[in-house]
mmCIF file of C-alpha atoms and ligand atoms in Angstrom:
data_model
loop_
_atom_site.group_PDB
_atom_site.id
_atom_site.type_symbol
_atom_site.label_atom_id
_atom_site.label_comp_id
_atom_site.label_asym_id
_atom_site.label_seq_id
_atom_site.Cartn_x
_atom_site.Cartn_y
_atom_site.Cartn_z
ATOM 1 C CA MET D 1 86.334 71.875 95.952
ATOM 2 C CA GLY D 2 84.390 75.185 95.916
ATOM 3 C CA GLU D 3 84.172 77.755 93.166
ATOM 4 C CA HIS D 4 86.992 79.996 92.430
ATOM 5 C CA LEU D 5 86.916 84.037 93.406
ATOM 6 C CA ASN D 6 86.827 85.943 90.312
ATOM 7 C CA ILE D 7 87.236 89.568 90.147
ATOM 8 C CA ALA D 8 86.237 91.133 86.254
ATOM 9 C CA ILE D 9 87.645 94.685 85.792
ATOM 10 C CA ASP D 10 86.940 96.350 82.296
ATOM 11 C CA GLY D 11 87.849 99.981 81.016
ATOM 12 C CA PRO D 12 89.662 101.625 78.226
ATOM 13 C CA SER D 13 93.419 101.887 77.290
ATOM 14 C CA GLY D 14 95.365 103.413 79.976
ATOM 15 C CA ALA D 15 92.793 104.047 82.641
ATOM 16 C CA GLY D 16 94.637 102.243 85.031
ATOM 17 C CA LYS D 17 93.253 98.797 85.067
ATOM 18 C CA SER D 18 96.407 96.609 84.970
ATOM 19 C CA THR D 19 97.810 98.851 87.939
ATOM 20 C CA LEU D 20 94.970 98.503 89.760
ATOM 21 C CA ALA D 21 94.302 94.820 89.130
ATOM 22 C CA LYS D 22 97.929 94.316 89.990
ATOM 23 C CA SER D 23 97.630 95.483 93.365
ATOM 24 C CA VAL D 24 94.277 93.957 94.118
ATOM 25 C CA ALA D 25 95.806 90.583 93.082
ATOM 26 C CA ARG D 26 98.852 91.443 95.384
ATOM 27 C CA GLU D 27 96.671 92.491 98.338
ATOM 28 C CA LEU D 28 94.432 89.324 98.171
ATOM 29 C CA HIS D 29 97.050 86.836 97.312
ATOM 30 C CA ILE D 30 95.667 85.808 93.953
ATOM 31 C CA ARG D 31 96.490 85.771 90.534
ATOM 32 C CA TYR D 32 96.410 88.457 87.858
ATOM 33 C CA LEU D 33 95.528 87.790 84.179
ATOM 34 C CA ASP D 34 96.223 90.618 81.680
ATOM 35 C CA THR D 35 93.687 89.532 78.895
ATOM 36 C CA GLY D 36 95.071 92.447 76.547
ATOM 37 C CA SER D 37 98.267 90.462 76.414
ATOM 38 C CA MET D 38 96.524 87.969 74.767
ATOM 39 C CA TYR D 39 95.446 89.865 72.173
ATOM 40 C CA ARG D 40 98.743 91.205 71.642
ATOM 41 C CA ALA D 41 100.253 87.990 71.053
ATOM 42 C CA MET D 42 97.693 87.124 68.673
ATOM 43 C CA ALA D 43 98.471 90.176 66.618
ATOM 44 C CA LEU D 44 102.389 89.617 66.918
ATOM 45 C CA TYR D 45 101.384 85.860 65.577
ATOM 46 C CA ALA D 46 99.482 87.300 62.603
ATOM 47 C CA MET D 47 102.540 89.689 61.713
ATOM 48 C CA ARG D 48 104.838 86.698 61.718
ATOM 49 C CA ARG D 49 102.875 85.002 59.564
ATOM 50 C CA GLY D 50 102.281 87.902 57.225
ATOM 51 C CA VAL D 51 98.686 88.158 57.692
ATOM 52 C CA SER D 52 97.039 91.295 57.936
ATOM 53 C CA VAL D 53 94.923 91.960 61.472
ATOM 54 C CA SER D 54 92.279 93.201 59.415
ATOM 55 C CA ASP D 55 91.727 89.918 57.309
ATOM 56 C CA GLU D 56 89.295 87.934 58.999
ATOM 57 C CA ALA D 57 89.366 85.127 56.417
ATOM 58 C CA ALA D 58 92.935 84.917 56.863
ATOM 59 C CA LEU D 59 93.003 84.864 60.262
ATOM 60 C CA GLU D 60 90.594 82.390 60.892
ATOM 61 C CA LYS D 61 92.729 80.029 58.730
ATOM 62 C CA ILE D 62 96.108 80.619 61.015
ATOM 63 C CA LEU D 63 93.875 80.692 64.333
ATOM 64 C CA GLY D 64 94.404 76.922 64.933
ATOM 65 C CA ASP D 65 98.092 76.894 64.602
ATOM 66 C CA ALA D 66 98.364 80.302 67.173
ATOM 67 C CA ASP D 67 99.337 78.597 70.344
ATOM 68 C CA ILE D 68 98.981 81.157 72.900
ATOM 69 C CA GLN D 69 99.443 79.880 76.439
ATOM 70 C CA VAL D 70 99.583 81.439 79.775
ATOM 71 C CA ARG D 71 101.827 80.270 82.688
ATOM 72 C CA PHE D 72 102.008 81.907 85.998
ATOM 73 C CA ASP D 73 105.355 82.176 87.743
ATOM 74 C CA GLU D 74 107.459 84.341 90.674
ATOM 75 C CA ARG D 75 107.433 87.223 87.880
ATOM 76 C CA GLY D 76 103.508 86.895 87.343
ATOM 77 C CA GLN D 77 101.943 86.093 84.093
ATOM 78 C CA ARG D 78 104.142 85.002 81.019
ATOM 79 C CA VAL D 79 102.505 84.462 77.666
ATOM 80 C CA LEU D 80 103.968 81.771 75.436
ATOM 81 C CA LEU D 81 103.543 82.087 71.542
ATOM 82 C CA CYS D 82 104.027 78.862 69.998
ATOM 83 C CA GLY D 83 106.023 77.927 73.000
ATOM 84 C CA GLU D 84 108.161 81.039 73.215
ATOM 85 C CA ASP D 85 108.076 83.296 76.101
ATOM 86 C CA VAL D 86 107.031 86.556 74.456
ATOM 87 C CA THR D 87 105.960 88.532 77.321
ATOM 88 C CA ASP D 88 108.331 91.359 77.176
ATOM 89 C CA SER D 89 107.847 92.223 73.619
ATOM 90 C CA LEU D 90 104.040 92.727 73.573
ATOM 91 C CA ARG D 91 103.787 96.124 75.366
ATOM 92 C CA THR D 92 104.431 98.249 71.961
ATOM 93 C CA GLN D 93 102.065 100.995 70.622
ATOM 94 C CA GLU D 94 102.087 98.919 67.223
ATOM 95 C CA LEU D 95 100.915 96.121 68.906
ATOM 96 C CA GLY D 96 98.444 97.627 71.114
ATOM 97 C CA MET D 97 96.665 98.952 68.042
ATOM 98 C CA GLY D 98 97.289 95.674 65.797
ATOM 99 C CA ALA D 99 95.423 94.122 69.192
ATOM 100 C CA SER D 100 92.797 96.308 69.191
ATOM 101 C CA THR D 101 91.808 95.403 65.343
ATOM 102 C CA VAL D 102 92.644 91.926 65.677
ATOM 103 C CA SER D 103 90.389 91.461 68.562
ATOM 104 C CA LYS D 104 87.102 92.696 66.428
ATOM 105 C CA HIS D 105 86.971 89.319 64.865
ATOM 106 C CA PRO D 106 84.477 86.903 66.731
ATOM 107 C CA CYS D 107 86.614 83.717 65.627
ATOM 108 C CA VAL D 108 89.713 85.346 67.491
ATOM 109 C CA ARG D 109 87.584 86.875 70.350
ATOM 110 C CA GLU D 110 85.802 83.056 71.141
ATOM 111 C CA LYS D 111 89.468 81.179 71.031
ATOM 112 C CA LEU D 112 90.729 83.659 73.613
ATOM 113 C CA ALA D 113 87.671 84.150 75.923
ATOM 114 C CA GLU D 114 87.379 80.322 76.461
ATOM 115 C CA LEU D 115 91.349 80.100 77.382
ATOM 116 C CA GLN D 116 90.667 83.025 79.633
ATOM 117 C CA ARG D 117 87.289 81.490 80.980
ATOM 118 C CA GLU D 118 89.584 78.193 81.807
ATOM 119 C CA VAL D 119 92.084 80.382 83.942
ATOM 120 C CA GLY D 120 88.763 81.945 85.965
ATOM 121 C CA ARG D 121 87.563 78.092 86.503
ATOM 122 C CA ASN D 122 90.940 77.022 87.801
ATOM 123 C CA TYR D 123 92.280 80.017 89.827
ATOM 124 C CA ASP D 124 91.313 82.562 92.106
ATOM 125 C CA VAL D 125 91.823 85.841 89.488
ATOM 126 C CA VAL D 126 91.420 89.250 88.919
ATOM 127 C CA MET D 127 91.098 89.721 85.138
ATOM 128 C CA ASP D 128 91.465 92.702 83.364
ATOM 129 C CA GLY D 129 90.225 93.628 79.812
ATOM 130 C CA ARG D 130 87.477 94.867 77.604
ATOM 131 C CA ASP D 131 84.735 91.982 77.826
ATOM 132 C CA ILE D 132 85.612 90.384 80.788
ATOM 133 C CA THR D 133 82.203 91.747 82.911
ATOM 134 C CA THR D 134 80.160 91.335 79.966
ATOM 135 C CA ASN D 135 81.370 88.270 78.283
ATOM 136 C CA VAL D 136 84.200 86.032 79.780
ATOM 137 C CA LEU D 137 83.059 86.364 83.478
ATOM 138 C CA PRO D 138 79.806 87.581 83.631
ATOM 139 C CA ASN D 139 78.965 85.894 86.798
ATOM 140 C CA ALA D 140 82.195 87.100 88.522
ATOM 141 C CA LYS D 141 81.438 88.228 92.126
ATOM 142 C CA TYR D 142 82.985 91.285 91.997
ATOM 143 C CA LYS D 143 83.005 93.651 88.840
ATOM 144 C CA PHE D 144 84.472 96.954 88.117
ATOM 145 C CA PHE D 145 84.717 99.628 85.145
ATOM 146 C CA VAL D 146 87.793 101.663 85.386
ATOM 147 C CA ILE D 147 87.800 105.095 83.710
ATOM 148 C CA ALA D 148 90.142 108.278 83.201
ATOM 149 C CA THR D 149 89.737 111.270 80.592
ATOM 150 C CA PRO D 150 91.736 110.546 77.461
ATOM 151 C CA GLU D 151 94.256 113.478 78.328
ATOM 152 C CA VAL D 152 95.140 112.026 81.711
ATOM 153 C CA ARG D 153 95.580 108.548 80.132
ATOM 154 C CA ALA D 154 97.981 110.133 77.705
ATOM 155 C CA GLU D 155 100.053 111.906 80.229
ATOM 156 C CA ARG D 156 100.156 108.375 82.319
ATOM 157 C CA ARG D 157 100.907 106.270 79.142
ATOM 158 C CA LEU D 158 103.639 108.718 78.313
ATOM 159 C CA ALA D 159 105.317 108.786 81.331
ATOM 160 C CA GLU D 160 105.381 104.935 81.271
ATOM 161 C CA LEU D 161 106.951 105.007 77.820
ATOM 162 C CA ARG D 162 109.370 107.488 78.972
ATOM 163 C CA LEU D 163 110.377 105.170 81.647
ATOM 164 C CA ARG D 164 111.120 102.659 79.756
ATOM 165 C CA GLY D 165 113.540 104.657 77.624
ATOM 166 C CA ASN D 166 110.609 105.423 74.743
ATOM 167 C CA THR D 167 111.214 108.926 73.455
ATOM 168 C CA ALA D 168 109.995 108.330 69.990
ATOM 169 C CA GLU D 169 106.118 109.311 71.056
ATOM 170 C CA THR D 170 104.965 112.455 72.016
ATOM 171 C CA TYR D 171 101.997 113.535 73.843
ATOM 172 C CA ASP D 172 99.958 114.054 70.741
ATOM 173 C CA SER D 173 100.646 110.808 69.380
ATOM 174 C CA VAL D 174 99.795 108.908 72.322
ATOM 175 C CA LEU D 175 96.628 110.845 73.048
ATOM 176 C CA ALA D 176 95.755 109.881 68.910
ATOM 177 C CA ASP D 177 96.266 106.252 69.715
ATOM 178 C CA ILE D 178 94.281 106.436 73.003
ATOM 179 C CA LYS D 179 91.218 107.965 71.092
ATOM 180 C CA ALA D 180 91.321 105.715 68.202
ATOM 181 C CA ARG D 181 91.556 102.711 70.344
ATOM 182 C CA ASP D 182 88.684 103.927 72.254
ATOM 183 C CA LEU D 183 86.529 104.307 69.265
ATOM 184 C CA GLN D 184 87.723 100.936 67.826
ATOM 185 C CA ASP D 185 87.334 99.043 71.151
ATOM 186 C CA SER D 186 83.812 100.545 71.851
ATOM 187 C CA THR D 187 81.996 100.840 68.516
ATOM 188 C CA ARG D 188 83.090 97.001 67.315
ATOM 189 C CA ALA D 189 80.082 95.149 66.522
ATOM 190 C CA TYR D 190 80.974 92.182 68.505
ATOM 191 C CA MET D 191 81.451 92.529 72.143
ATOM 192 C CA PRO D 192 82.330 96.167 72.449
ATOM 193 C CA LEU D 193 83.585 97.796 75.607
ATOM 194 C CA ARG D 194 80.505 98.795 77.679
ATOM 195 C CA ARG D 195 79.740 98.852 81.294
ATOM 196 C CA THR D 196 77.657 96.535 82.908
ATOM 197 C CA GLU D 197 74.820 97.807 85.207
ATOM 198 C CA ASP D 198 76.388 95.446 87.777
ATOM 199 C CA SER D 199 80.053 96.732 87.675
ATOM 200 C CA VAL D 200 81.133 99.599 90.004
ATOM 201 C CA LEU D 201 82.616 102.615 88.660
ATOM 202 C CA ILE D 202 86.076 103.528 89.492
ATOM 203 C CA ASP D 203 87.362 107.144 88.086
ATOM 204 C CA THR D 204 90.767 107.327 88.555
ATOM 205 C CA THR D 205 91.241 110.628 87.007
ATOM 206 C CA GLU D 206 92.280 112.305 90.322
ATOM 207 C CA LEU D 207 92.958 109.047 92.215
ATOM 208 C CA GLU D 208 96.523 108.119 93.513
ATOM 209 C CA PRO D 209 96.834 104.282 92.655
ATOM 210 C CA GLU D 210 96.531 103.664 96.381
ATOM 211 C CA GLU D 211 93.305 105.305 96.295
ATOM 212 C CA SER D 212 91.587 103.258 93.639
ATOM 213 C CA LEU D 213 92.901 100.143 95.275
ATOM 214 C CA GLN D 214 91.341 101.243 98.259
ATOM 215 C CA LYS D 215 87.846 101.910 96.420
ATOM 216 C CA VAL D 216 88.026 98.251 95.278
ATOM 217 C CA LEU D 217 89.145 96.574 98.615
ATOM 218 C CA ASN D 218 86.215 98.422 100.300
ATOM 219 C CA VAL D 219 83.633 97.273 97.840
ATOM 220 C CA ILE D 220 84.740 93.795 98.139
ATOM 221 C CA SER D 221 85.025 94.215 101.934
ATOM 222 C CA GLU D 222 81.538 95.527 102.230
ATOM 223 C CA LYS D 223 80.056 92.939 99.763
ATOM 224 C CA GLY D 224 81.986 90.054 101.024
ATOM 225 C CA SER D 225 80.828 90.630 104.407
ATOM 226 C CA ARG D 226 76.914 90.930 103.340
HETATM 227 O O1 LIG Y 1 94.629 96.343 77.530
HETATM 228 P P1 LIG Y 1 95.404 96.376 76.529
HETATM 229 O O2 LIG Y 1 96.113 97.584 76.042
HETATM 230 O O3 LIG Y 1 96.608 95.562 76.344
HETATM 231 O O4 LIG Y 1 94.501 95.689 75.123
HETATM 232 C C1 LIG Y 1 95.248 95.747 73.737
HETATM 233 C C2 LIG Y 1 93.869 95.845 72.717
HETATM 234 O O5 LIG Y 1 93.353 94.292 72.678
HETATM 235 C C3 LIG Y 1 92.757 96.495 73.051
HETATM 236 O O6 LIG Y 1 92.678 97.786 72.600
HETATM 237 C C4 LIG Y 1 91.460 95.791 72.720
HETATM 238 C C5 LIG Y 1 92.165 94.601 72.836
HETATM 239 N N1 LIG Y 1 91.325 93.645 73.920
HETATM 240 C C6 LIG Y 1 90.029 93.109 73.835
HETATM 241 O O7 LIG Y 1 89.325 93.523 72.933
HETATM 242 N N2 LIG Y 1 89.489 92.241 74.891
HETATM 243 C C7 LIG Y 1 90.090 92.023 76.045
HETATM 244 N N3 LIG Y 1 89.771 91.531 77.175
HETATM 245 C C8 LIG Y 1 91.471 92.801 76.101
HETATM 246 C C9 LIG Y 1 92.222 93.493 75.252
#
């Protein structure tokens, strides 16, 4: 049995990583793992247990009980928290910020990174997150770093929220959330978001999703045929 194909994608919130990763996975007929959803599930677990996402000592105590599992079915990835499928409740701004804070703690990162590495060992997979190229899959055959301006990311995020019927957020509140998360994700002491030298930069600011996909596929076919 040979090694599995691993494609690693990092970048800030809302840069288009998940859209890109999903379409790459579809094109190549491999799985897509959204690692952010696992941090979101961890934030949800802390909230349910009444533990602050900033309280490292308290988090460490409940970490052993935080049973987070990933399954794949015809809908794609499902996240199970203590056996309950919580996938559809994870994509809120509150859990996004909660995930960003909970992910600062090394004990949380180590636990989730190990689960993610296991997926990489068992499947051909495209994985996206903040530390996939640096920590989870440093030896991935293909690595990408996806960026876009904060303003464009805020516009896209707002359109996505509106599509899901959320009218509470405004452009300004979404932009503020994006900037706060950028700062927190890139300045944390342990495994901050950063681009590795061997990651191909994809700036999606002026690209249609189809164009970003094409860039990634071009890199894969060029490098793959060498
Ligand atoms: O990609 P997302 O918005 O679902 O991620 C939510 C937060 O989780 C993000 O702001 C930082 C954290 N995260 C992380 O630290 N490492 C990852 N691999 C994925 C997400």
